[in-house]
mmCIF file of C-alpha atoms in Angstrom:
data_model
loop_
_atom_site.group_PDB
_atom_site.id
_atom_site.type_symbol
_atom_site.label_atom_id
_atom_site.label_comp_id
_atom_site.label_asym_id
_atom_site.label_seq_id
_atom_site.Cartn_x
_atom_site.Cartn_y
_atom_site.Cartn_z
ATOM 1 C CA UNK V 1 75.307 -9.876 4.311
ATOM 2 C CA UNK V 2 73.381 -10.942 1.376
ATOM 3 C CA UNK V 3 72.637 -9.311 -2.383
ATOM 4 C CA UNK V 4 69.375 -7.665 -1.262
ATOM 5 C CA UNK V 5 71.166 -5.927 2.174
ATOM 6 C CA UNK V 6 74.786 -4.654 1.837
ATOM 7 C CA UNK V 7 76.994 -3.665 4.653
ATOM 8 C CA UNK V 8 80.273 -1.512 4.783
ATOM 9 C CA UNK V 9 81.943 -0.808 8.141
ATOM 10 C CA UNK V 10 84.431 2.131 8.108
ATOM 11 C CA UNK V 11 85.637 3.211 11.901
ATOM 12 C CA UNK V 12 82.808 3.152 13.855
ATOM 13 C CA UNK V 13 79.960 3.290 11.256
ATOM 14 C CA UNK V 14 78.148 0.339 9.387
ATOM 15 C CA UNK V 15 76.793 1.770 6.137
ATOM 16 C CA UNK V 16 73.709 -0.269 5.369
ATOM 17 C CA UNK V 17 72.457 0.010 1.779
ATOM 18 C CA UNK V 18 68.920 -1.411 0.836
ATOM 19 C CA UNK V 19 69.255 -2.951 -2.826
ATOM 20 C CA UNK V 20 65.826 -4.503 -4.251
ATOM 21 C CA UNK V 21 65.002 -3.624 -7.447
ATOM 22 C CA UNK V 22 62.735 -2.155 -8.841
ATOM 23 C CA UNK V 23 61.447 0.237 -5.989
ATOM 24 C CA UNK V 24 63.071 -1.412 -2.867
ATOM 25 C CA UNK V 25 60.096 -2.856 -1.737
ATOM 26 C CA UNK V 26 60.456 -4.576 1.619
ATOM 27 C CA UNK V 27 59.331 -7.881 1.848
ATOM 28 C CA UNK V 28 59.147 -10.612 5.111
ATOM 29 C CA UNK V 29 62.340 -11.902 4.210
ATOM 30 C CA UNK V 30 63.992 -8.248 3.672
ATOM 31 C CA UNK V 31 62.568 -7.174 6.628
ATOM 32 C CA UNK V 32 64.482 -9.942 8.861
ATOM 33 C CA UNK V 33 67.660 -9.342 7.407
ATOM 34 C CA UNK V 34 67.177 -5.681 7.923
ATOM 35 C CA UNK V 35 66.292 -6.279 11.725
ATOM 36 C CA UNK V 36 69.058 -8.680 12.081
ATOM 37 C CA UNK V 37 71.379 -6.148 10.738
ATOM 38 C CA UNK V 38 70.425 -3.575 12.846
ATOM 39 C CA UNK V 39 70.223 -5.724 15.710
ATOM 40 C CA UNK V 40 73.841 -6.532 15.234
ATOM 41 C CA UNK V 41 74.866 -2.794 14.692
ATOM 42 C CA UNK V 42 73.046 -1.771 18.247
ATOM 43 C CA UNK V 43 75.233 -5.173 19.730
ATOM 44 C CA UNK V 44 78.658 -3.759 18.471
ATOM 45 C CA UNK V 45 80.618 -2.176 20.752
ATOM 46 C CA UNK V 46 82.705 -1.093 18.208
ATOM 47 C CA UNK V 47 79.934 0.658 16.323
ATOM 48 C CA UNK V 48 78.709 3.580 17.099
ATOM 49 C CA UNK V 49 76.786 5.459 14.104
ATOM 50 C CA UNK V 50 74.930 3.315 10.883
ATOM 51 C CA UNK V 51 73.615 4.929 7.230
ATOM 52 C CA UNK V 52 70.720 3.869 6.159
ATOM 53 C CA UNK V 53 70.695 4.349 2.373
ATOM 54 C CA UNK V 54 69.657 2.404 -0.569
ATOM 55 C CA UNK V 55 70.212 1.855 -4.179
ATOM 56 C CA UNK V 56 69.019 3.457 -7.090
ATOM 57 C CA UNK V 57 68.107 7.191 -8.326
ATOM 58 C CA UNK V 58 63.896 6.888 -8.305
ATOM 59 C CA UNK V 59 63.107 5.263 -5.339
ATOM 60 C CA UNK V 60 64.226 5.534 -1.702
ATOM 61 C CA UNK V 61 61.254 2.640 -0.843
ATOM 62 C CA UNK V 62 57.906 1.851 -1.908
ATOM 63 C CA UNK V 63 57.457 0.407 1.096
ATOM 64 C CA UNK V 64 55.484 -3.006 2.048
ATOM 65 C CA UNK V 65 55.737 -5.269 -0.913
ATOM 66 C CA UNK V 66 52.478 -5.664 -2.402
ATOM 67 C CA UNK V 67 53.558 -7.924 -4.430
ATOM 68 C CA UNK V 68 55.004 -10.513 -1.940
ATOM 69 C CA UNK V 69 51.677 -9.438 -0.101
ATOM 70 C CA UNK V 70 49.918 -11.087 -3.071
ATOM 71 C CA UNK V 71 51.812 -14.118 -3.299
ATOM 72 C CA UNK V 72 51.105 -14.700 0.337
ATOM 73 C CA UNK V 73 53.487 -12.802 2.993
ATOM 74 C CA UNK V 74 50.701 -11.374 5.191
ATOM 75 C CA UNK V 75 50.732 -7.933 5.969
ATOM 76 C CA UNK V 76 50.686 -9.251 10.027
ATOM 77 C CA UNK V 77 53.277 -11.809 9.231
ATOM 78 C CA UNK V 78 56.754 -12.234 10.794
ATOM 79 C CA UNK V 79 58.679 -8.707 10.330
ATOM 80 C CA UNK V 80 61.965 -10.145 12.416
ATOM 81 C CA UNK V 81 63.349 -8.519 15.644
ATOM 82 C CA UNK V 82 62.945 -4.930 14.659
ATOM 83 C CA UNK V 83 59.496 -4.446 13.142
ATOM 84 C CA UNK V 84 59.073 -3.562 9.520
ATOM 85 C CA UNK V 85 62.462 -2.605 8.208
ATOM 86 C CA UNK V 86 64.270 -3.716 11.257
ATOM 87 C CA UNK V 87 63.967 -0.495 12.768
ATOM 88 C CA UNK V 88 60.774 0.707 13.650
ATOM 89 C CA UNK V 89 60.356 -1.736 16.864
ATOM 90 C CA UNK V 90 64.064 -1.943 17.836
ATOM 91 C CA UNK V 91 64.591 -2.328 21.466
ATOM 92 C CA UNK V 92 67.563 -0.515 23.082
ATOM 93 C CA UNK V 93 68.636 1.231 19.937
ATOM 94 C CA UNK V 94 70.803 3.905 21.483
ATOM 95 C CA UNK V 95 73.065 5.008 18.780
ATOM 96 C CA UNK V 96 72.108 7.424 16.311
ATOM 97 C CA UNK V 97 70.646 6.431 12.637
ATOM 98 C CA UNK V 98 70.923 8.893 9.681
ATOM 99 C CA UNK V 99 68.749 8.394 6.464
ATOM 100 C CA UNK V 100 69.955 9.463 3.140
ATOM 101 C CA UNK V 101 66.718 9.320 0.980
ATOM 102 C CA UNK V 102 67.580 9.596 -2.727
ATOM 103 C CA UNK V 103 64.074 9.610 -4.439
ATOM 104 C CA UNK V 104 60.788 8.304 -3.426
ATOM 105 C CA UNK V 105 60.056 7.587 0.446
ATOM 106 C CA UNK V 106 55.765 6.199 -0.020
ATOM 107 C CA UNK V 107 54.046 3.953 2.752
ATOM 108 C CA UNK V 108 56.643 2.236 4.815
ATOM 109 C CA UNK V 109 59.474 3.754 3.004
ATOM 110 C CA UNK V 110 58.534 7.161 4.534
ATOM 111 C CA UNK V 111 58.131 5.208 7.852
ATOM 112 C CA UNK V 112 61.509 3.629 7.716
ATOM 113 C CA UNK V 113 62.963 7.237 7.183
ATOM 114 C CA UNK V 114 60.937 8.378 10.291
ATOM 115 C CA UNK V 115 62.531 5.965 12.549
ATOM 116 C CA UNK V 116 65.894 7.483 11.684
ATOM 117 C CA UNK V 117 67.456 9.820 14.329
ATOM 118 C CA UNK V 118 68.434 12.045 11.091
ATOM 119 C CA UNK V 119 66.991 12.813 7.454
ATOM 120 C CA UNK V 120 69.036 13.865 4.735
ATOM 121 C CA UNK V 121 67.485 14.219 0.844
ATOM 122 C CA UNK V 122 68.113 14.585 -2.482
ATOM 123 C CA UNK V 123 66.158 17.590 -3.983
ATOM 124 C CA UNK V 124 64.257 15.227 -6.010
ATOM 125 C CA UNK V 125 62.796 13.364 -3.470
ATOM 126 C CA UNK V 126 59.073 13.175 -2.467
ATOM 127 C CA UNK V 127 57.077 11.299 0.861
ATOM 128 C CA UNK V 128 53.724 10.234 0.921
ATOM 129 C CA UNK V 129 51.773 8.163 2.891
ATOM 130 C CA UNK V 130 49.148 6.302 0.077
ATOM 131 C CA UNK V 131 47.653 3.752 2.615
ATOM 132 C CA UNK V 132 44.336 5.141 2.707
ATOM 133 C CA UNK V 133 43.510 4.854 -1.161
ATOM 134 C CA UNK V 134 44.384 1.339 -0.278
ATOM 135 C CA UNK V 135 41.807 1.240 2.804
ATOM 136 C CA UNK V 136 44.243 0.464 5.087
ATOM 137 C CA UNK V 137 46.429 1.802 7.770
ATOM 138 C CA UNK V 138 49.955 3.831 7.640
ATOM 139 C CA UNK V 139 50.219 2.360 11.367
ATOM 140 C CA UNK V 140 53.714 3.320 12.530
ATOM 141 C CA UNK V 141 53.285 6.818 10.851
ATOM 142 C CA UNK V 142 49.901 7.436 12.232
ATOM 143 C CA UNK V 143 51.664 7.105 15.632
ATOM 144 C CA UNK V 144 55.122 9.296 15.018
ATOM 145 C CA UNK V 145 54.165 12.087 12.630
ATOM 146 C CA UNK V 146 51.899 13.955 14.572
ATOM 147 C CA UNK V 147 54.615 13.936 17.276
ATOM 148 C CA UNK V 148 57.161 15.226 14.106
ATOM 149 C CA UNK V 149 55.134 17.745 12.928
ATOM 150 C CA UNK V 150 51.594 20.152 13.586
ATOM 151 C CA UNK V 151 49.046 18.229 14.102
ATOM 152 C CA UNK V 152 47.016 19.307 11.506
ATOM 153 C CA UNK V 153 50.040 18.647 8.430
ATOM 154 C CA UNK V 154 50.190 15.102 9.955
ATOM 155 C CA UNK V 155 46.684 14.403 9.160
ATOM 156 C CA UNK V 156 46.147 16.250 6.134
ATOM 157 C CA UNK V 157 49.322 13.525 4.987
ATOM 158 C CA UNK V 158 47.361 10.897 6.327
ATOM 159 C CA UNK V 159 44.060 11.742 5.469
ATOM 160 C CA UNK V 160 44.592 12.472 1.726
ATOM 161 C CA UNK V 161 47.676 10.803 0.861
ATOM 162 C CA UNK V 162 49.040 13.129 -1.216
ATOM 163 C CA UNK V 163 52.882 13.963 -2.225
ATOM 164 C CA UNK V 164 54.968 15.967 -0.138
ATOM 165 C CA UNK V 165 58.373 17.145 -1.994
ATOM 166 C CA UNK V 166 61.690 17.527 -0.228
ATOM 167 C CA UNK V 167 60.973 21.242 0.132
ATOM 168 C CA UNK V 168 58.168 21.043 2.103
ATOM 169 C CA UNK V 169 59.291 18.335 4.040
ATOM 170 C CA UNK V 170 62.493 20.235 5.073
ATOM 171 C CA UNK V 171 59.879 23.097 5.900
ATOM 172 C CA UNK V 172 57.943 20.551 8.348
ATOM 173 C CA UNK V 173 61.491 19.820 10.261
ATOM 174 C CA UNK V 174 61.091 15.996 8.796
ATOM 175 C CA UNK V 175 64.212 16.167 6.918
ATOM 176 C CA UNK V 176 67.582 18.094 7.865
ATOM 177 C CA UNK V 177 68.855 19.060 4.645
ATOM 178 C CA UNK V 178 67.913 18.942 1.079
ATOM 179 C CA UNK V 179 70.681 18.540 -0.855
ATOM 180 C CA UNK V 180 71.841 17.485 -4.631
ATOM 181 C CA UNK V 181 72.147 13.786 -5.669
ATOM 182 C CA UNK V 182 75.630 13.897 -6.259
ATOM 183 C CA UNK V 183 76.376 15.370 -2.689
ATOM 184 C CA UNK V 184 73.966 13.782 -0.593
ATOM 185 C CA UNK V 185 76.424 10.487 0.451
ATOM 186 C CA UNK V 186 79.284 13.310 1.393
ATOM 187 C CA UNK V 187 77.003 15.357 3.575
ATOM 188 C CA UNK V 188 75.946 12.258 5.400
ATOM 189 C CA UNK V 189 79.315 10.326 5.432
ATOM 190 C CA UNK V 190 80.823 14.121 6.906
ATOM 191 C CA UNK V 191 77.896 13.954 9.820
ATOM 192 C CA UNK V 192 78.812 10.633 10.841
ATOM 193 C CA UNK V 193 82.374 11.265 10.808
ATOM 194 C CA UNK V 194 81.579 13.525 13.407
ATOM 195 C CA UNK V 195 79.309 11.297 15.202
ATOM 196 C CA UNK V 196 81.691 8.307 14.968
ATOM 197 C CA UNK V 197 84.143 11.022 16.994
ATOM 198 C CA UNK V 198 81.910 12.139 19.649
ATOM 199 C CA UNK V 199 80.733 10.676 23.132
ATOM 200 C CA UNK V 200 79.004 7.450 22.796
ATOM 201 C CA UNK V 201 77.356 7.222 26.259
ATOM 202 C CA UNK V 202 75.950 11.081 25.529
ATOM 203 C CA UNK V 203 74.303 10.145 22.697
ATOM 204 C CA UNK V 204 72.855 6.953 24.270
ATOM 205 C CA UNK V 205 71.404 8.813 27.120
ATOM 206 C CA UNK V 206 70.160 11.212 24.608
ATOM 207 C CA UNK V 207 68.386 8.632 22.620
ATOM 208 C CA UNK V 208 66.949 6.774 25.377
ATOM 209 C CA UNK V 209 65.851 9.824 27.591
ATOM 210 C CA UNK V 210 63.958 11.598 24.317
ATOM 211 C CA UNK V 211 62.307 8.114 23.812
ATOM 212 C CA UNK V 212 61.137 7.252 27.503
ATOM 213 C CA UNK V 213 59.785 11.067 27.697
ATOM 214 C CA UNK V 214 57.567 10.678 25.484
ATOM 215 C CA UNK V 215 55.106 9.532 28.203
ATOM 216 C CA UNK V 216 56.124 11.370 30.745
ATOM 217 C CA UNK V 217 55.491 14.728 32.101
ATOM 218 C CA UNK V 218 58.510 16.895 32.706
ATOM 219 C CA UNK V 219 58.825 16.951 35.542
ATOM 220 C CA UNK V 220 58.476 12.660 35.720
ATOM 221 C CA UNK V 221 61.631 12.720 33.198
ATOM 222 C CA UNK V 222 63.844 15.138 35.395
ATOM 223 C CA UNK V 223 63.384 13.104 38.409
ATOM 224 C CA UNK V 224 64.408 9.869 36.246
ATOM 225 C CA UNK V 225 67.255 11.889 35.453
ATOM 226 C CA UNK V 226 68.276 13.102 38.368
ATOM 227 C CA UNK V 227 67.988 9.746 40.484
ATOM 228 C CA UNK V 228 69.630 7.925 37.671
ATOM 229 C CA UNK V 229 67.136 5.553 36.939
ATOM 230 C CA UNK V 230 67.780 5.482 33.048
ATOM 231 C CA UNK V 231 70.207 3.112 32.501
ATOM 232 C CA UNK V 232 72.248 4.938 29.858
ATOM 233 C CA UNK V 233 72.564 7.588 32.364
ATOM 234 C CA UNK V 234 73.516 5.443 35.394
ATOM 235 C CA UNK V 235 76.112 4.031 33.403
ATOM 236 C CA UNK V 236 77.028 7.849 31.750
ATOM 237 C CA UNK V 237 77.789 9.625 35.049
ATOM 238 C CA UNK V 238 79.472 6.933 36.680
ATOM 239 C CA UNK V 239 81.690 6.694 33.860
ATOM 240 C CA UNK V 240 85.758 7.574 32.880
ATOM 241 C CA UNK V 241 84.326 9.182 29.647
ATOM 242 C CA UNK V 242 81.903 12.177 31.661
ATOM 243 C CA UNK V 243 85.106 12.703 33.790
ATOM 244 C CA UNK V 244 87.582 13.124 30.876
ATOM 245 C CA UNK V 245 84.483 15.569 29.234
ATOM 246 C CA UNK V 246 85.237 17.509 32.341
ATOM 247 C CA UNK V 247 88.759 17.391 32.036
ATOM 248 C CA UNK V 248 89.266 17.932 28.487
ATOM 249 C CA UNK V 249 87.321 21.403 29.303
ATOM 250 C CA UNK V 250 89.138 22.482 32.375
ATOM 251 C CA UNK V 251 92.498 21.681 29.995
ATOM 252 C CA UNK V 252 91.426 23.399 26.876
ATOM 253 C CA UNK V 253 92.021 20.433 24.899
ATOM 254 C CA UNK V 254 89.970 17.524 22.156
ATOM 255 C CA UNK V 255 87.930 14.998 24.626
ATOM 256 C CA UNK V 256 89.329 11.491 24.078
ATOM 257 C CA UNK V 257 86.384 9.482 24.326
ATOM 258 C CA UNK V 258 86.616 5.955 25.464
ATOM 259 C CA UNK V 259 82.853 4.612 25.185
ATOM 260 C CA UNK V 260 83.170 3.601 29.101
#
């Protein structure tokens, strides 16, 4: 797509690599092309699972670019469809997005790896969330990390900006698995193998369902549920693939999923 976002499409998944030296900072411009990347990956039919990784050993992201932010991008300016990163304010996104941080996820880099479905890490990786000693705002974290993790972790992050490494971030449940450098691509390439190969539709309901319930009681997202009025579910139980789910069981066989 351009030097700054790469794209590689293998089956059903659209590896998306970040490349902006030094630190891959994310400036106005990167931010468009990374929401118009992802907003083509959710419009695919033929896609079903992305990577988010990007290039370099040291850092994952540092972020908003403070540098374009001195040269005049303002920090309320035009992000593109998705929010910062293209992901964070995604409509619709209803396929799942796997992170593979290799090095240092600070300010909106640890955000962008939040609004991943999954987090996988190189042992030498670190998070931190540095906004304060800046007097500002780590906005989209101060909204999803206290949902991620206690209550009291989340602000102590927040509230001190200090460094979290990949240990205690696997601790917290905000990464998956820690892994080495030189097997962290494998790991995540063999997990979305296996998403590429399972039900579509599923894991849009799932996606959508976990999202909406946020703000709902329980009971509130059961009814939804049960009277169909998510979409993704509508469209799940009236379709051929939750009957061949049912028949693949009943037959002791591999589910053939369709995506319809």
């Amino acid at each position: 797509m351009s030097d700054v976002i790469r794209t590689r499409r293998e089956g059903g998944i659209l590896e998306v690599t970040l490349d902006r030296p030094k630190a891959n900072a994310i400036d106005l411009k990167t931010s468009r092309l990374m929401g118009e990347t992802f907003q083509a990956f959710r419009d695919d039919p033929d896609l079903r699972v992305a990577i988010l990784q990007t290039a370099g050993d040291k850092f994952f992201s540092a972020g908003w670019d403070l540098k374009a932010a001195a040269n005049g991008d303002a920090v309320d300016g035009d992000y593109g469809v998705g929010g910062f990163g293209g992901l964070q304010e995604l409509r619709d996104l209803n396929k799942p997005v796997i992170a593979a941080v290799n090095g240092i996820a600070v300010g909106g880099g640890f955000e962008l790896a939040l609004s991943c479905d999954l987090v996988y890490a190189s042992d030498h990786s670190s998070f931190a969330l540095p906004e304060i000693r800046a007097g500002t705002l780590a906005d989209a974290a101060t909204v999803r990390l206290p949902k991620r993790i206690p209550y009291h972790v989340a602000m102590d992050l927040l509230l001190t900006g200090r460094w979290m490494d990949a240990a205690e971030a696997h601790r917290w449940g905000l990464v998956n698995e820690i892994l080495p450098k030189e097997k962290l691509m494998e790991r995540v390439w063999a997990v979305a193998h296996l998403l590429d190969n399972g039900p579509p539709l599923v894991f849009a309901a799932i996606k959508e369902v976990a999202r909406e319930a946020e703000n709902m009681s329980f009971q509130q997202a059961m009814n939804m549920i049960t009277k169909r009025k998510f979409r993704t579910v509508d469209i799940l139980y009236a379709s051929e693939d939750n009957r061949e789910g049912f028949r693949a069981f009943a037959e002791k066989r591999d589910p053939v999923w369709k995506g319809r």
